[in-house]
Coordinates of C-alpha atoms in Angstrom, one line a residue:
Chain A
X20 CA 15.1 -9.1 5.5
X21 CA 13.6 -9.7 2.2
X22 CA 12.9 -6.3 0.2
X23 CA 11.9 -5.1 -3.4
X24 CA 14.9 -2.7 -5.6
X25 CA 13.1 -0.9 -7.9
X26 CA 14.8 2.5 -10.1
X27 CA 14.1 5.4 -8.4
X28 CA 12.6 7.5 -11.5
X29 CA 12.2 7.3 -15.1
X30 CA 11.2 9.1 -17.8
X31 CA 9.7 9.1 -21.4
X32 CA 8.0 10.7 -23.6
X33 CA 4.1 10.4 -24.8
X34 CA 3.1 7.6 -26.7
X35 CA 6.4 5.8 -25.8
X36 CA 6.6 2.5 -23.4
X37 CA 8.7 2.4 -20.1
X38 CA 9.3 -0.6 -18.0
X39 CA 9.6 -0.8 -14.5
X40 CA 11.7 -3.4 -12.6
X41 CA 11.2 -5.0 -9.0
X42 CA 13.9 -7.1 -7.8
X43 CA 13.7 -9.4 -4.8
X44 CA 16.8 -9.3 -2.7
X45 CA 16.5 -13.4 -2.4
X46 CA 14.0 -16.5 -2.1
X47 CA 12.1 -16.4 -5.9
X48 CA 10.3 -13.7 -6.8
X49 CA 7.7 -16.1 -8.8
X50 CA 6.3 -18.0 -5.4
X51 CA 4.5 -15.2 -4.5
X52 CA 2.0 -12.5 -5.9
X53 CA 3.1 -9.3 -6.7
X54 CA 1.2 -6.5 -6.9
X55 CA 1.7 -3.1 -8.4
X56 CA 0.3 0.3 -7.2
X57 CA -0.4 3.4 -8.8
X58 CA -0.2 6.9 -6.7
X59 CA -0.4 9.8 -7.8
X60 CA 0.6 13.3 -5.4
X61 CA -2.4 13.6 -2.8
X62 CA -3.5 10.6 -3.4
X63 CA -4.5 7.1 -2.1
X64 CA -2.9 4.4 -4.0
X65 CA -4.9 2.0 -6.4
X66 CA -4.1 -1.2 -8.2
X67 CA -3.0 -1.6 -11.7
X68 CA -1.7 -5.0 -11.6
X69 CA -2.4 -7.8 -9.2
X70 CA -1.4 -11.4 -9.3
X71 CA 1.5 -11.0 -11.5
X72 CA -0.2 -10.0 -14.2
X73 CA -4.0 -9.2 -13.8
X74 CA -5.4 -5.8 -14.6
X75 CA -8.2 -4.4 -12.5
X76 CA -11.5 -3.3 -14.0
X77 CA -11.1 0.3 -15.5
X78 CA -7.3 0.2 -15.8
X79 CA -6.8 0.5 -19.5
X80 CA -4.6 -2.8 -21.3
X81 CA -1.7 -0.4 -21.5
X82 CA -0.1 -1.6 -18.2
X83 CA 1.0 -4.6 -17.9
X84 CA 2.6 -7.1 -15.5
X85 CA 5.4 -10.0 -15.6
X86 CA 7.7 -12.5 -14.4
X87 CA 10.7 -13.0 -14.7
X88 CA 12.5 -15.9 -12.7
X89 CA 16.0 -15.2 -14.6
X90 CA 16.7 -12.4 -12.7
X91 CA 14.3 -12.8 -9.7
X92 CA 12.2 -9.5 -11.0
X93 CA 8.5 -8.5 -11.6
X94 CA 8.5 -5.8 -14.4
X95 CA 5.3 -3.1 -14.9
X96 CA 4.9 -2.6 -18.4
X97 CA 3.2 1.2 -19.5
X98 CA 2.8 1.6 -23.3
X99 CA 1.4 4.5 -25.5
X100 CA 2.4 6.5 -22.4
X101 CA -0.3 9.4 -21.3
X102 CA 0.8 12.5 -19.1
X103 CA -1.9 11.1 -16.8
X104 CA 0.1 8.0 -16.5
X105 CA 3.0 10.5 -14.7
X106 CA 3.2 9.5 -10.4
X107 CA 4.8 6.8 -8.4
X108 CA 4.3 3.6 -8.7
X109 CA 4.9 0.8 -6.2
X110 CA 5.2 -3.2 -6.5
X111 CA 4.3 -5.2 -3.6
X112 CA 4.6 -8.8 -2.8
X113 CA 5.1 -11.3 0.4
X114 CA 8.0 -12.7 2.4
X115 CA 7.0 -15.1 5.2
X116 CA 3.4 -13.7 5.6
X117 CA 4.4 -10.4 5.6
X118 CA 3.8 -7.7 3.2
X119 CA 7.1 -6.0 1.4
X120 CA 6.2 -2.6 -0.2
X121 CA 9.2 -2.1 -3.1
X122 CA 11.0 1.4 -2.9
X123 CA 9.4 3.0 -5.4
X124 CA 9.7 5.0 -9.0
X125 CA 8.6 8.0 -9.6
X126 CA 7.9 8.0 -13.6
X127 CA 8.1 11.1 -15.2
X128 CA 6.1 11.6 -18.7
X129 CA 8.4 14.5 -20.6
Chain B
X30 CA -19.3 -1.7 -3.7
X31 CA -16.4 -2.3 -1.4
X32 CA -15.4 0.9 0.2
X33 CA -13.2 1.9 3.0
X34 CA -13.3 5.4 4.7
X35 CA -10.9 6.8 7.1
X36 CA -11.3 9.3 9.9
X37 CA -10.3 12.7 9.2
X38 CA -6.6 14.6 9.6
X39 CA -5.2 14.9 13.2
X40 CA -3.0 16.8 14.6
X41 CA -1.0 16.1 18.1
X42 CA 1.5 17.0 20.5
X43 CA 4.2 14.6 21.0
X44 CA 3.6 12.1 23.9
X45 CA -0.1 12.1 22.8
X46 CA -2.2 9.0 21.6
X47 CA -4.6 9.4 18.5
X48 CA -6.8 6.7 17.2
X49 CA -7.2 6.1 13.2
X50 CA -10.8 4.8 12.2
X51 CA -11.5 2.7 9.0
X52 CA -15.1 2.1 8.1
X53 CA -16.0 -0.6 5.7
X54 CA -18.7 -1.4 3.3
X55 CA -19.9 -3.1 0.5
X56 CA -18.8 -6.8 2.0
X57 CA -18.8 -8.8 4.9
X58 CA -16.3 -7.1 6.8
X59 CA -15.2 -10.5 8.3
X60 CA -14.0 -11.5 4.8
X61 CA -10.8 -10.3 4.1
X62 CA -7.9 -9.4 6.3
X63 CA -7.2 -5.7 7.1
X64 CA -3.8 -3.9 6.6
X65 CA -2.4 -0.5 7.8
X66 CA 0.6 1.0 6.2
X67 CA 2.4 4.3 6.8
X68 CA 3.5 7.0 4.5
X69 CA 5.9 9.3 6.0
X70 CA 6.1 13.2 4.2
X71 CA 7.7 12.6 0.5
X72 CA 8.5 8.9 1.4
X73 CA 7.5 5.3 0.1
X74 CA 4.9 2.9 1.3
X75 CA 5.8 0.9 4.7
X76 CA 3.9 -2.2 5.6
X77 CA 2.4 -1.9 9.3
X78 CA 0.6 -5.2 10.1
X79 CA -2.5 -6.7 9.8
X80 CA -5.3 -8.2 11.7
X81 CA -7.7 -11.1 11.6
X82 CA -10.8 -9.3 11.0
X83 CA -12.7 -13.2 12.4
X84 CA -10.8 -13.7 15.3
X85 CA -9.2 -9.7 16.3
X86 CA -5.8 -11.3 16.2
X87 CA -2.9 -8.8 15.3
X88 CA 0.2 -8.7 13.7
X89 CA 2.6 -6.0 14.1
X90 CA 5.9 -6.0 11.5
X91 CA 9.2 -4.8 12.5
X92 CA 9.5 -1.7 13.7
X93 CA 5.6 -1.3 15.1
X94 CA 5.3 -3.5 18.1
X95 CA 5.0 -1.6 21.6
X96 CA 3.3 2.4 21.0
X97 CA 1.0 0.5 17.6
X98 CA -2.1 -1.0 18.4
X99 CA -4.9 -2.5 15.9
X100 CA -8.1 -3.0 17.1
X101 CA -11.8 -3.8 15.4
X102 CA -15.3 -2.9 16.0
X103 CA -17.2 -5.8 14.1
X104 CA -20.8 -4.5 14.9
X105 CA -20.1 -0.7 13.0
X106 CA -17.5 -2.6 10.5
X107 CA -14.7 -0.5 10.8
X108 CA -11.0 -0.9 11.8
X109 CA -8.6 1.2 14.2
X110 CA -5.3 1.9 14.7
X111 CA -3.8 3.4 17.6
X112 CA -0.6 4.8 18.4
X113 CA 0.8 5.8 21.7
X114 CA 3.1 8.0 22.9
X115 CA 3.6 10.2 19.8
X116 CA 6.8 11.2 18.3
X117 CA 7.6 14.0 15.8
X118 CA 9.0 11.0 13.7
X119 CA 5.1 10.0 13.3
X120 CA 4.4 12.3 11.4
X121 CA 2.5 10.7 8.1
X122 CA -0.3 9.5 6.4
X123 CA -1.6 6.6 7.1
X124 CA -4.1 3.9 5.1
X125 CA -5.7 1.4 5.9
X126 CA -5.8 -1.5 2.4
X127 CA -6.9 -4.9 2.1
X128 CA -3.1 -5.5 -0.2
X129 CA -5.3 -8.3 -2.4
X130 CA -6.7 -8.4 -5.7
X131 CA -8.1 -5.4 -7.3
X132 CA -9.8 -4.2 -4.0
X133 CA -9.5 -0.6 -2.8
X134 CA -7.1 1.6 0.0
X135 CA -8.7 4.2 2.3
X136 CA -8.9 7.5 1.2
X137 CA -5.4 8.1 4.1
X138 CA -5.3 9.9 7.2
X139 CA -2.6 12.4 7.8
X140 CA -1.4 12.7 11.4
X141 CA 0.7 15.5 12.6
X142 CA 2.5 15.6 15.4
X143 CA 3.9 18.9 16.6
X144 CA 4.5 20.9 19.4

C-alpha cells in the first residue's frame, strides 16, 4: 500500500523557516496532487497548499509548497515563522483513486 | 460560500449504530465528490471513502467496508455516514471534506462510544 513518511515533529524558533518533508513509499510522487493541511488542537483541518504548490486565499505567502522528483518527496515550506503557525500539519495526495493522508508533524514554534 | 456543517457530538454504547449528517451549501451539491475521514483521539488523519454525489455510488477504503455506510439526501444537500455495530475502537472525530483545491472540511463530529 502506497503511504506518505513525513517527521514526526519539528521545531524552530520565530521568524526562522522550517521545512516539512512527505515521502511516497513508491510510484512518483510528481503524478499526482498533493495537498497540505493545517490543524490546529480542536480544530477542523484547512488547506494551506493544494496542487503542489497553490496557496489558498487568506493563507499568507509564507507557506509554500514543492516537488521534488529526486527523492520522490513534496516539502511544505513555512518562513518568518509565527507562534500561530505552531499545530500539525498533514500532506495528502492519491494512489490508485484513493486518498493517502501522510503521518503527520507536529511543528513546534519555540 | 461553500460550507459544510456536521451534526453534533454523539455518544453510544457499543453494538449501537449512529448516523453522521453533513449539510452543504454555497454550490451545487452534485458538483464535487464527498469524502469522510476519521480521526481517532491524539491520532492522524485516515481516509474513509467517498461517494458520487451524481449517481450515490460509494467507495469504502481498506479497513471500512461491512459496519461503514455512506449515504446522500440530494433534495436537503447533505451527506451521511453510518456505522453499525459500534466498537470502543470507534471512538473519534469524524469529517466530512471535499480533499480538492482550496475548498473547506466540516466543522467534525466526535463520536463516543462507551459503556
Amino acid at each position: 500500500n502506497f503511504m506518505l513518511t513525513q517527521p514526526h515533529s519539528v521545531s524552530e524558533s520565530p521568524g526562522k523557516t522550517v521545512t516539512i518533508s512527505c515521502t511516497g513509499s513508491s510510484g512518483s510522487i510528481a503524478s499526482n496532487y498533493v495537498q497540505w493541511y493545517q490543524q490546529r488542537p480542536g480544530s477542523a483541518p484547512t488547506t494551506v497548499i493544494y496542487e503542489d504548490n497553490q496557496r489558498p486565499s487568506g493563507v499568507p505567502d509564507r507557506f509554500s509548497g514543492s516537488i521534488d522528483s529526486s527523492s520522490n518527496s513534496a516539502s511544505l515550506t513555512i518562513s518568518g515563522l509565527k507562534t500561530e503557525d505552531e499545530a500539525d500539519y498533514y500532506c495528502q495526495s492519491y494512489d490508485s483513486s484513493n486518498h493517502v493522508f501522510g503521518t503527520g508533524t507536529k511543528v513546534t514554534v519555540l | 460560500q461553500v460550507q459544510l456543517v456536521q451534526s453534533g457530538s454523539e455518544l453510544k454504547k457499543p453494538g449501537a449504530s449512529v448516523k453522521v449528517s453533513c449539510k452543504a451549501s454555497g454550490y451545487t451539491f452534485t458538483s464535487y465528490a464527498m469524502n469522510w475521514v476519521r480521526q481517532a483521539p491524539g491520532q492522524g488523519l485516515e481516509w474513509m471513502g467517498w461517494i458520487n454525489t451524481n449517481t450515490g455510488n460509494p467507495t469504502y477504503a481498506q479497513g471500512f467496508t461491512g459496519r461503514f455506510v455512506f449515504s446522500l439526501d440530494t433534495s436537503v444537500s447533505t451527506a451521511y455516514l453510518q456505522i453499525s455495530s459500534l466498537k470502543a475502537e470507534d471512538t473519534a472525530v469524524y469529517y466530512c471534506a471535499f480533499l480538492v483545491g482550496e475548498l473547506p472540511w466540516g466543522q467534525g463530529t466526535l463520536v463516543t462510544v462507551s459503556s
